[in-house]
Structures are given as structure tokens and as C-alpha cells.
XYZ file of C-alpha atoms in Angstrom:
621
model
C 14.216 7.866 35.083
C 16.468 4.796 34.839
C 19.999 4.729 36.237
C 21.788 5.099 32.877
C 19.742 8.164 31.952
C 20.322 9.574 35.433
C 24.095 9.209 35.031
C 24.045 10.710 31.545
C 22.002 13.733 32.584
C 24.123 14.294 35.700
C 27.339 14.040 33.682
C 26.139 16.472 30.987
C 24.927 18.890 33.631
C 28.283 18.801 35.401
C 30.171 19.354 32.144
C 27.949 22.271 31.144
C 28.360 23.872 34.566
C 32.134 23.618 34.436
C 32.573 24.802 30.863
C 30.295 27.796 31.393
C 32.363 29.005 34.340
C 35.906 28.426 33.083
C 36.131 31.777 31.340
C 35.475 33.619 34.589
C 37.853 31.533 36.702
C 40.795 33.266 38.307
C 44.231 31.953 39.179
C 44.214 30.137 42.525
C 46.167 31.635 45.397
C 47.058 28.220 46.810
C 49.739 25.904 45.488
C 48.763 24.498 42.095
C 48.176 20.751 41.795
C 50.828 20.427 39.092
C 53.404 21.853 41.526
C 52.541 19.531 44.442
C 55.515 17.327 45.334
C 54.743 13.591 45.529
C 56.840 11.797 48.141
C 55.447 8.351 47.257
C 57.587 8.220 44.087
C 60.680 8.315 46.378
C 62.068 11.062 44.135
C 60.031 14.073 45.350
C 58.563 14.666 41.884
C 56.067 17.335 40.951
C 52.838 16.068 39.428
C 53.717 17.852 36.186
C 56.892 15.745 35.929
C 55.354 12.279 36.196
C 53.135 10.172 33.985
C 51.774 8.235 36.947
C 48.114 8.575 37.902
C 48.280 10.459 41.205
C 45.477 11.746 43.432
C 46.160 13.982 46.427
C 43.663 14.187 49.298
C 44.820 17.489 50.736
C 44.978 18.751 54.296
C 42.100 21.101 53.461
C 39.888 18.174 52.419
C 40.801 16.218 55.540
C 39.956 19.171 57.775
C 36.511 19.211 56.142
C 35.969 15.487 56.736
C 35.740 15.408 60.523
C 32.558 13.331 60.471
C 34.081 10.629 58.261
C 36.311 7.610 58.706
C 39.336 6.744 56.559
C 37.318 4.147 54.561
C 34.626 6.797 53.960
C 37.182 9.219 52.558
C 38.977 6.694 50.339
C 35.724 5.393 48.860
C 35.032 8.897 47.489
C 37.967 8.524 45.060
C 37.646 7.329 41.473
C 38.282 3.616 41.007
C 38.325 2.790 44.734
C 35.580 0.720 46.373
C 35.817 -0.228 50.058
C 34.257 -3.614 50.767
C 32.224 -3.208 53.943
C 32.731 0.548 53.751
C 29.014 1.305 53.909
C 28.108 -1.427 56.383
C 28.339 -1.209 60.163
C 31.281 1.096 60.898
C 33.053 -1.544 62.966
C 32.973 -4.214 60.243
C 36.346 -5.068 58.676
C 37.173 -3.181 55.457
C 39.022 -4.122 52.263
C 40.338 -1.835 49.514
C 39.290 -2.742 45.958
C 41.304 -0.551 43.543
C 40.434 -0.766 39.848
C 38.621 -4.044 40.380
C 41.444 -5.783 42.270
C 40.568 -7.657 45.439
C 41.733 -6.582 48.876
C 45.435 -7.312 49.308
C 46.462 -5.877 45.928
C 46.612 -2.259 47.135
C 49.631 -1.461 49.288
C 49.187 0.946 52.210
C 52.117 3.083 53.383
C 52.379 5.360 56.393
C 54.908 8.131 55.791
C 56.338 6.064 52.940
C 56.860 2.905 55.027
C 55.158 -0.357 54.055
C 52.276 -1.516 56.272
C 51.396 -5.204 56.365
C 49.723 -7.678 58.713
C 51.550 -11.029 58.434
C 48.878 -12.706 60.578
C 45.966 -11.989 58.233
C 44.974 -14.162 55.267
C 45.635 -11.434 52.681
C 48.401 -9.627 54.591
C 46.612 -6.279 54.290
C 46.656 -3.231 56.550
C 43.375 -2.767 58.448
C 41.885 0.630 57.554
C 40.125 0.807 60.914
C 43.500 1.277 62.626
C 43.910 4.931 61.691
C 41.796 8.017 62.358
C 41.720 10.827 59.806
C 42.345 13.256 62.699
C 45.941 11.947 62.715
C 46.515 12.466 58.974
C 47.996 15.513 57.218
C 47.319 14.398 53.633
C 47.085 11.246 51.484
C 48.792 10.349 48.196
C 47.195 7.725 45.949
C 49.185 6.197 43.082
C 47.135 3.914 40.858
C 48.488 1.101 38.717
C 51.328 -1.359 39.326
C 53.931 0.169 41.676
C 55.953 -2.952 42.557
C 59.165 -1.604 41.017
C 59.375 0.983 43.802
C 57.447 -0.762 46.588
C 57.577 -4.492 45.891
C 54.910 -6.987 46.911
C 51.196 -6.104 47.037
C 51.479 -2.900 44.937
C 49.569 -4.557 42.078
C 46.648 -2.148 41.648
C 48.010 0.867 43.491
C 49.625 2.457 46.535
C 48.020 4.617 49.238
C 50.540 6.709 51.159
C 49.157 8.173 54.416
C 51.190 11.190 55.554
C 50.764 11.800 59.281
C 50.705 15.147 61.041
C 54.149 16.418 62.008
C 55.567 19.078 64.285
C 54.450 22.667 63.869
C 56.258 26.019 64.084
C 58.182 27.182 67.138
C 56.043 27.198 70.232
C 53.212 24.869 71.127
C 49.841 24.297 69.475
C 46.950 22.369 71.002
C 44.461 20.947 68.513
C 41.640 18.469 68.531
C 38.164 17.336 67.575
C 35.156 16.537 69.754
C 32.035 15.106 68.110
C 28.874 13.131 68.760
C 26.494 11.437 66.368
C 23.824 8.884 65.711
C 23.892 5.401 67.290
C 25.367 6.920 70.473
C 28.636 7.709 68.730
C 31.274 9.803 70.505
C 34.715 10.744 69.260
C 37.496 12.856 70.699
C 40.969 13.720 69.463
C 43.509 15.793 71.377
C 46.922 16.696 70.022
C 49.963 18.821 70.804
C 52.609 19.898 68.328
C 55.320 22.470 68.024
C 59.056 22.798 68.117
C 62.206 24.516 69.241
C 65.518 24.946 67.462
C 66.466 21.560 65.963
C 63.514 19.672 67.441
C 59.835 19.295 66.523
C 57.083 17.003 67.693
C 53.474 15.969 67.183
C 51.590 13.752 69.627
C 47.885 12.984 69.336
C 45.381 10.579 70.839
C 41.966 9.578 69.468
C 39.142 7.780 71.268
C 36.036 6.581 69.429
C 33.027 4.777 70.891
C 29.663 3.830 69.388
C 26.757 1.540 70.223
C 26.461 0.917 66.483
C 23.855 -1.278 64.852
C 23.577 -5.022 64.423
C 26.152 -6.177 61.895
C 23.819 -8.996 60.837
C 20.546 -8.255 59.023
C 17.259 -9.811 60.115
C 16.098 -12.569 57.752
C 12.934 -11.674 55.865
C 9.845 -12.316 57.990
C 11.832 -12.658 61.225
C 10.617 -10.906 64.377
C 13.854 -11.547 66.304
C 15.722 -8.703 68.025
C 19.457 -8.651 67.302
C 21.804 -6.900 69.706
C 23.840 -3.897 68.576
C 27.429 -4.454 67.482
C 29.239 -1.418 68.788
C 32.917 -0.870 69.344
C 35.450 1.326 71.065
C 38.919 2.240 69.859
C 41.949 4.111 71.141
C 44.794 5.309 68.958
C 48.071 7.067 69.783
C 50.335 8.614 67.163
C 53.646 10.330 67.996
C 56.173 11.820 65.562
C 59.434 13.584 66.423
C 61.900 15.500 64.284
C 65.539 15.851 65.344
C 67.814 17.976 63.157
C 71.360 17.015 64.105
C 72.880 19.516 61.665
C 71.874 21.297 58.472
C 72.199 18.081 56.440
C 71.309 15.260 58.827
C 67.892 14.652 60.413
C 66.293 11.721 62.256
C 62.537 11.385 62.645
C 61.405 8.701 65.138
C 57.765 7.638 65.403
C 55.563 5.559 67.673
C 51.991 4.338 67.081
C 49.603 2.209 69.115
C 46.036 1.138 68.410
C 43.490 -0.853 70.419
C 40.024 -1.761 69.161
C 37.267 -3.860 70.739
C 34.556 -4.750 68.180
C 31.340 -6.673 68.792
C 30.698 -9.221 66.017
C 27.910 -11.502 64.804
C 27.998 -15.119 63.662
C 27.201 -14.415 59.999
C 25.153 -12.149 57.743
C 21.775 -13.300 59.064
C 22.663 -14.715 62.491
C 23.214 -12.797 65.712
C 26.283 -13.735 67.735
C 26.600 -14.572 71.393
C 26.622 -11.474 73.652
C 30.346 -11.747 74.373
C 31.425 -12.375 70.761
C 34.062 -9.820 69.862
C 37.251 -9.085 67.979
C 40.087 -7.311 69.774
C 42.594 -5.660 67.443
C 45.963 -4.422 68.632
C 48.769 -2.842 66.666
C 52.094 -1.449 67.804
C 54.510 0.242 65.433
C 57.805 2.030 66.061
C 60.721 3.114 63.938
C 62.368 6.086 62.292
C 63.105 7.912 59.081
C 66.620 9.303 58.663
C 67.850 11.613 55.899
C 71.343 12.819 55.020
C 71.556 15.490 52.340
C 74.528 15.794 50.009
C 75.287 18.567 47.533
C 73.229 16.983 44.756
C 71.904 13.888 46.461
C 70.195 12.424 49.489
C 70.433 9.180 51.481
C 67.244 7.954 53.174
C 66.847 5.120 55.666
C 63.417 3.915 56.808
C 63.034 1.346 59.569
C 59.813 0.027 61.084
C 58.864 -2.709 63.528
C 55.181 -3.650 63.533
C 53.269 -6.174 65.612
C 49.599 -6.979 64.954
C 47.162 -9.194 66.820
C 43.503 -10.060 66.344
C 41.871 -12.077 69.118
C 38.490 -13.295 67.827
C 35.855 -14.797 70.100
C 33.006 -16.077 67.934
C 30.392 -18.792 67.615
C 29.354 -21.106 64.817
C 26.097 -23.096 65.118
C 25.929 -21.915 68.726
C 29.373 -23.282 69.722
C 31.857 -20.684 71.028
C 35.433 -20.617 69.757
C 38.503 -18.457 70.263
C 41.073 -17.681 67.569
C 44.218 -15.571 67.902
C 46.192 -14.162 64.964
C 49.549 -12.631 65.874
C 52.192 -11.425 63.457
C 55.328 -9.292 63.302
C 56.900 -7.336 60.462
C 60.319 -5.668 60.277
C 61.006 -3.373 57.320
C 64.339 -1.825 56.314
C 64.381 0.424 53.248
C 67.609 2.237 52.291
C 67.687 4.355 49.141
C 69.807 7.024 47.499
C 68.710 9.897 45.263
C 71.223 11.593 42.985
C 70.732 14.469 40.541
C 72.636 13.813 37.327
C 72.316 17.326 35.960
C 69.203 19.493 35.818
C 66.987 17.031 33.975
C 68.021 13.542 35.095
C 67.599 11.950 38.547
C 68.736 8.539 39.764
C 67.132 6.423 42.482
C 68.749 3.213 43.786
C 67.798 1.269 46.882
C 67.608 -1.968 48.828
C 64.623 -3.255 50.782
C 64.391 -6.093 53.302
C 61.199 -7.367 54.953
C 60.982 -10.089 57.569
C 57.527 -11.455 58.420
C 56.631 -13.735 61.319
C 53.416 -15.599 62.154
C 52.970 -16.692 65.779
C 50.592 -19.563 66.535
C 50.080 -22.065 69.339
C 52.060 -24.759 67.537
C 54.640 -23.030 65.299
C 56.192 -19.655 64.505
C 57.060 -19.609 60.778
C 58.939 -16.720 59.174
C 59.614 -15.542 55.645
C 61.992 -12.970 54.282
C 62.099 -11.053 51.021
C 65.097 -8.968 49.948
C 65.049 -6.576 47.006
C 67.277 -4.211 45.074
C 65.674 -1.575 42.867
C 66.490 1.455 40.773
C 64.864 4.079 38.565
C 65.947 6.868 36.235
C 63.779 10.001 36.024
C 64.182 12.157 32.925
C 62.088 15.300 33.369
C 61.386 18.625 31.659
C 63.274 17.645 28.497
C 61.435 20.031 26.224
C 57.933 18.493 26.372
C 59.005 15.011 27.484
C 59.273 13.147 30.831
C 60.279 9.507 31.299
C 60.694 7.138 34.227
C 62.308 3.723 33.732
C 62.877 1.310 36.590
C 63.476 -2.285 37.600
C 63.457 -4.422 40.728
C 65.065 -7.736 41.737
C 63.403 -9.770 44.504
C 64.645 -12.830 46.396
C 62.177 -14.704 48.610
C 63.380 -17.466 50.942
C 60.558 -19.812 49.867
C 59.838 -19.421 46.152
C 63.152 -17.918 45.011
C 63.579 -14.987 42.627
C 61.389 -12.724 40.523
C 61.727 -9.389 38.726
C 59.574 -6.375 37.890
C 59.950 -3.329 35.654
C 58.105 -0.112 34.832
C 58.242 2.371 31.949
C 56.314 5.633 32.387
C 56.519 8.319 29.680
C 54.539 11.560 29.560
C 54.372 14.353 26.987
C 53.220 17.916 27.650
C 51.923 18.668 24.135
C 51.152 22.198 25.218
C 50.935 23.745 28.658
C 47.303 22.671 28.998
C 47.489 19.098 27.651
C 49.551 16.152 28.911
C 49.528 12.626 27.528
C 50.769 9.848 29.804
C 51.064 6.095 29.998
C 52.707 3.218 31.843
C 53.752 -0.342 31.044
C 54.714 -2.243 34.184
C 54.794 -5.558 35.972
C 53.824 -6.143 39.601
C 53.527 -9.033 42.050
C 52.137 -10.252 45.361
C 53.933 -12.841 47.464
C 52.014 -15.712 49.119
C 51.184 -14.814 52.722
C 52.367 -16.735 55.762
C 48.910 -18.241 56.261
C 48.944 -19.523 52.680
C 52.406 -21.044 53.130
C 52.243 -22.329 56.728
C 48.692 -21.860 58.069
C 46.345 -24.474 59.509
C 44.026 -24.666 56.509
C 45.267 -25.676 53.058
C 48.872 -24.445 53.388
C 51.103 -24.974 50.348
C 54.875 -24.379 50.451
C 55.088 -24.643 46.641
C 53.142 -21.454 45.995
C 54.607 -18.937 43.549
C 54.010 -15.181 43.633
C 51.001 -13.783 41.801
C 52.183 -11.683 38.860
C 50.520 -8.974 36.808
C 51.192 -7.194 33.526
C 49.786 -3.664 33.659
C 49.010 -1.084 30.981
C 47.527 2.381 31.347
C 47.270 5.486 29.193
C 45.447 8.764 29.375
C 45.239 12.498 28.925
C 45.224 15.341 31.432
C 43.695 18.741 30.571
C 44.515 21.865 32.575
C 42.662 25.021 31.524
C 42.973 28.545 32.921
C 45.576 27.703 35.573
C 43.605 24.722 36.935
C 40.273 26.514 36.965
C 39.153 23.440 35.048
C 40.967 20.082 34.962
C 40.023 16.786 33.375
C 41.847 13.459 33.569
C 40.820 10.464 31.491
C 42.642 7.176 32.098
C 42.250 3.714 30.593
C 43.852 0.630 32.130
C 44.306 -3.102 31.603
C 45.704 -5.637 34.093
C 46.432 -9.312 33.394
C 47.093 -11.382 36.525
C 48.762 -14.791 36.250
C 49.448 -17.508 38.837
C 46.509 -16.216 40.871
C 46.319 -17.911 44.275
C 42.900 -19.448 44.893
C 41.503 -21.650 47.646
C 39.699 -24.903 46.819
C 40.750 -27.885 48.946
C 43.847 -25.805 49.717
C 45.817 -22.875 48.282
C 46.982 -23.223 44.658
C 48.344 -21.063 41.839
C 45.515 -21.535 39.386
C 44.420 -19.693 36.272
C 44.575 -16.171 34.930
C 42.518 -13.087 35.749
C 41.907 -10.151 33.417
C 40.694 -6.652 34.257
C 40.110 -3.533 32.202
C 38.376 -0.205 32.617
C 38.631 3.555 32.525
C 38.161 6.602 34.778
C 36.984 10.135 34.003
C 37.779 12.808 36.611
C 36.667 16.430 35.972
C 37.135 19.262 38.466
C 36.604 23.008 38.466
C 37.020 26.010 40.757
C 35.249 29.311 40.152
C 34.469 32.185 42.441
C 33.588 30.635 45.836
C 32.615 27.257 44.343
C 34.523 24.040 43.750
C 33.089 21.019 41.954
C 34.764 17.687 41.240
C 33.420 14.383 40.067
C 34.309 11.007 38.621
C 32.939 8.147 36.622
C 34.710 4.780 36.803
C 34.105 1.609 34.812
C 35.743 -1.763 35.464
C 35.060 -5.312 34.332
C 36.968 -8.536 34.779
C 37.198 -12.257 34.284
C 38.468 -14.166 37.313
C 38.906 -17.478 35.511
C 35.924 -18.819 37.466
C 33.352 -16.115 36.700
C 33.152 -13.484 33.966
C 32.075 -10.883 36.528
C 33.581 -9.456 39.709
C 32.323 -10.167 43.219
C 31.429 -7.047 45.279
C 32.922 -4.733 42.636
C 30.380 -2.824 40.520
C 31.054 -2.128 36.849
C 29.828 1.445 37.186
C 30.534 3.967 39.935
C 29.869 7.679 39.794
C 30.439 10.549 42.220
C 30.156 14.313 42.417
C 31.147 16.712 45.180
C 30.136 20.384 45.163
C 31.321 22.853 47.792
C 30.980 26.580 48.402
C 32.832 28.994 50.664
C 29.628 30.957 51.245
C 31.318 33.509 53.523
C 34.783 33.810 55.009
C 33.521 31.713 57.926
C 30.922 29.398 56.362
C 31.671 26.413 54.108
C 29.121 23.864 52.873
C 29.307 20.885 50.541
C 27.201 18.030 49.231
C 28.485 14.689 47.952
C 26.537 12.178 45.847
C 27.777 8.704 44.895
C 26.265 5.942 42.795
C 27.313 2.281 43.014
C 26.025 0.085 40.214
C 24.797 -3.481 40.230
C 27.294 -6.144 41.258
C 27.399 -9.762 42.387
C 27.943 -11.132 45.871
C 27.790 -14.573 47.440
C 24.683 -15.593 49.334
C 26.192 -17.501 52.258
C 22.952 -19.407 52.836
C 22.658 -20.856 49.320
C 26.382 -20.352 48.458
C 25.320 -19.011 45.085
C 26.376 -15.699 43.555
C 23.462 -13.300 43.225
C 23.165 -9.926 41.542
C 22.615 -7.086 43.979
C 20.839 -3.848 43.064
C 22.539 -0.488 42.688
C 22.421 2.048 45.492
C 23.106 5.737 46.100
C 24.797 7.681 48.894
C 24.116 11.304 49.757
C 26.406 13.194 52.123
C 26.170 16.805 53.336
C 28.721 18.826 55.306
C 28.533 22.301 56.886
C 31.349 24.084 58.709
C 31.342 27.442 60.505
C 34.589 28.998 61.738
C 34.903 31.044 64.935
C 37.690 32.822 66.801
C 39.870 33.756 63.855
C 39.086 30.358 62.280
C 40.871 28.484 65.045
C 37.609 26.937 66.219
C 35.197 25.329 63.734
C 31.730 23.924 64.254
C 30.744 21.173 61.811
C 27.819 18.971 60.910
C 28.157 15.917 58.657
C 25.274 13.657 57.577
C 25.140 10.600 55.304
C 22.154 8.720 53.920
C 22.178 5.422 52.041
C 19.252 5.708 49.659
C 18.841 1.994 48.883
C 19.436 -0.806 51.407
C 17.775 -3.668 49.565
C 21.010 -5.604 49.225
C 20.917 -6.439 52.947
C 17.979 -8.729 52.162
C 20.222 -10.841 49.917
C 23.492 -11.358 51.796
C 22.868 -9.775 55.200
C 25.315 -7.389 56.888
C 23.190 -4.530 58.065
C 23.683 -0.962 56.888
C 22.618 2.298 58.560
C 20.272 4.352 56.409
C 20.830 7.807 57.884
C 23.590 8.802 60.267
C 25.236 12.030 61.306
C 28.104 13.530 63.274
C 28.284 17.011 64.721
C 31.013 18.609 66.753
C 33.823 21.109 67.029
C 37.444 21.146 65.887
C 39.999 23.540 67.352
C 43.569 24.684 66.825
C 44.875 26.967 69.566
C 48.354 28.406 69.874
């Protein structure tokens, strides 16, 4: 059976299964998706009140993902592909959302912008955060620059960390072991007293791993394993000064030591490694008024990557070090029962530290949005943003997001917006091809779709189409230049159902693009497909299986420097969890198998075929 027929049959089978069970579905006891409040909009909207394409990875899903990494979990979402996500676990990862390259998806932690001024693309490294430290994740697709500024071209991922618990103290954690001599442990303590809450957790992960480089065909060489070890600390505190005023400080530290190879087909020297460090500290403060709220977010971040590598057998050492300070002050005001106002200012200062110079850039912004909601069947969000950058000057963005609830079960939605990405410090001041005349990359975004909700979310279906036109794209030839236009378009289909003890959700995503150089996308398949089926077999036993398909795509062969088509591949993941001791202790087993590894023969970068993690999670008061 060929791949297209396989996808068609699987899709029809899923649809038939869901439709046949809808009639017997019962109302869910848990909070309905349409009533979930989305903090990433900065207006605490319910999903039913916004036309934005929002996906929530809930606490329940995270608790059933103990054997996975953050890149693993994100790559299970429609329209998101993680470059390097299925290679050696220690290899660097990039988020490709709706066909956009890494750097065009903005990562937030508790609503605060994350950025690495020392990196080429300025992106947050997904390896820096363990899912054991996360409460839930909000994903907003499409251009979000009106609210969040630079980099929010294809979407925003807001990671909400675990916070303080109820009065008293709770000890929680995870201990696991898996293939390739992998060991992971998380220990945390949370709780609170009157006016004060806290959550502190620490995660250690170590693995021998596999060789990041693949053996060339016909080679009998033995490559060493490229393992790594990481340590991460996350601390959140909540201080309620009175009934209206609260301050929430936080502190995070990460250290990672990763073994690396020279390139896709060449082993590195034994001491080749990359040492990542990140320190972040700041606070969130809120003051509530009768019908409004003032919020202040402040964050200081420092990132370093010390790389010891070799090229053609010659060792070299390269240090990237950058700092970011973010201040975001905004005000929410209710103008009656159906109209909300958001206004804010945002200032970001970025610094790159090198051996010879320490350049800085600053971008200041003022933004505002009006939210008209629950006006009969109509919702509307209209917003704009003014940006002033100390190198290129000024630019503006806007967004218009209407939605119509035709009937209770059917919602139509759409967005017209603009977004942008500023040139990074390396592009402006770096050692290789720097250009102080660079302008921001700009995009015009369109999306529209329909959301079906049948039998109180026993069956849901979201279909979304999108188009993104990027201008002034920054490319590297003999240096960095704004050159040419890039065009992307595609659609996503996301069905889900819950019936009896079963839950099934799936997606199909299509994307194609023209980069101005090629009429295809590098590392981004046109077709991706996924299905996850889970069952609460007993009150203590839960099991699920996850299948994903990644279609053919192109990548660069770094021996010939030609782009070559790589074959499709499949992933199969299984998870089993058994709860003990009033469900405060859970045993779990998670296994993943990559069913086709042929692409390693083309570009290198080795990939484990089968790997597993097994362990125990606990939550003891």
C-alpha cells in the first residue's frame, strides 16, 4: 500500500470511528476546551471568545509524557516540525511552524519573551527546559507580532511553569531510566501559607546517547557516542501583598554539556563538546482595579554556548555570550460587559559579548488591542503595534481577528495580520558578513477556518487554511542581505473525540512554499499526519499509542552541497501508566520507534531506531 492510500484509509477509519461514537458520548466532567482561559492573548480570553488558532497541551497530557522531551511533545502538534527532533536527543533543535524556519516562532515562559541574542537566529533553545517543570503549554499559530513583537511571525509557544500548590507542602518528582544508558530525575517541592506560595524543582538528565554522525556507506569505522548531561533549576514564588496586589518572582538556571561531532558523516575529537548555560531571573507583578488590571513583567536573561569543535582535524574554540533584558508593562480595562481594552509598552535590550566588541541593540514598542466578545454571535479583536529599533528605525504591525458562532456547535474564524522579525546581533555586528543596513523581515498573514463542536465536545473538528507572504527576507551569500520574497500556504485538519473511556485525536497538515531560491522547503515536509489514541482501561491503568507520518522533503547534502529529496518516515510511540497509592504514585513505560532511518544515508546525523524510558512519578503531601 503506498503512502497516499495509507493516509486516506487511516483518515477515513478515524472519521468513521469518531462519528459512530458521537451519539453515545456524554458530557465531560472536566473543564471544557471552549471555557479554557488563554493567558497568551494578554486579555485572559476564553477559547470560545477568540478567532485565533489556539492549541492547549494540558497538565494531564504533560503528566502522561514523562518519557518525552519538550521537542518530542511539540512535534506531536499539527503544523509543527522540530528540526533535529528525531535525531540524537542532544542535537540542537529548531521549531518549524507552518513551514517557517527556526527563528520565526516566538517562545515565552509564563508570558515573558525568551531570546538568545548570541545565537544566529536569536531563538530559544528547546533543550533548556524539561517537561517535568511545565504545568501546561499554549500554542497560538499565525502572526502574533501585534501583541508580542519580533519573531512572532508563524506563531507563539507559551510555556506555563508549575506554581505553588495549596496550603502545606507537597513533594513531587520523576525518576526514570531508559535505553542508551539514560537516567533522569526530577525532585520538586511546592506549597504555601497565607499570602505566600512557592514551587522549586530540579531536574538532572544524563545519557550515553548515540553517535550524532552517521557512518558513511561502506565504512567500518567505529564512532564514539555523543552523550550529554544536563541540570536545570526552576523556582517560582507568589507573594500576595494584599487582595489586589501580588508579586511573583522567579529564578531559572540551566547547564548542559553535550558531546558533538565534526559533521554529519565525520566523528569529532573525543573532547569536542558544547557547554550551554542559561540564567534567568525576574518577576511578574499584578495590581487589580475594579474593572481593570495592571501587569508588569521583567526578565533578565544571560545565555552562553562554549563550543569546542574540530574541522579537518584542527581543534577550535568558540564562545557565544549574550544578554537580554525585557520590560513589558500593560493595562487591561473592561469597557462594559462585551468590550475589553489592552494597551501596553515593551522594551527589549539585547547585548552580544565577544572577545573584541560588545554591541547592543534596543527595540521599544507601544501596542494596543480592542476585544469585542459575545456580541450576539460575533467576536472581534483589532490591534496595532508601533516599534522603534535603534538601528533600522521604525515599523508597524496590525491584526484583525473576527469570529462568528453561527450556532453553538459551529464557529467560523479568520485573521488578517502583519508580523516581523528584527535582524539579530550576529547579522548586524558579527564576525561573518555583518550588515548594519539590514531591515526587519516582514510578513503579511492570512488565515481562515471553521471549528465544529458536537455533543459538548464529545467530537471536535478544526479546519484551518493559511497563507504567509514574507518580504525583505534576510539571506546569507557573501554576507547578510535583505533579498527576495518568500511565500507559504497550507492547511490543517484536527479532529478529536472522547467517548466512554477512550480519547482519540489526530491531525493532517499540508504546507508548501517558495523561498525565492527554491520552489520547495528544506527539512519541512509537505505532508504530515498524526493520530493518538488513549484509553483509561481501569481507574488505575491508562494506555495510549501515537503514530506520526512525515512525508518526503529536501535537505542539503553537506558533502556535495546539493539539495536531495529524502524519503518519508514513520514514528510509533506507546505509553502505559499504572497508578498506585491513591494515584499519588504512577509507574510508566514509554517507547518510541522510528520505522524508517534511510535518510541518515543521505545527510548523516544518526537517529535511534527504538528507544524507551520507564520509571515512576510521585506526588506526596
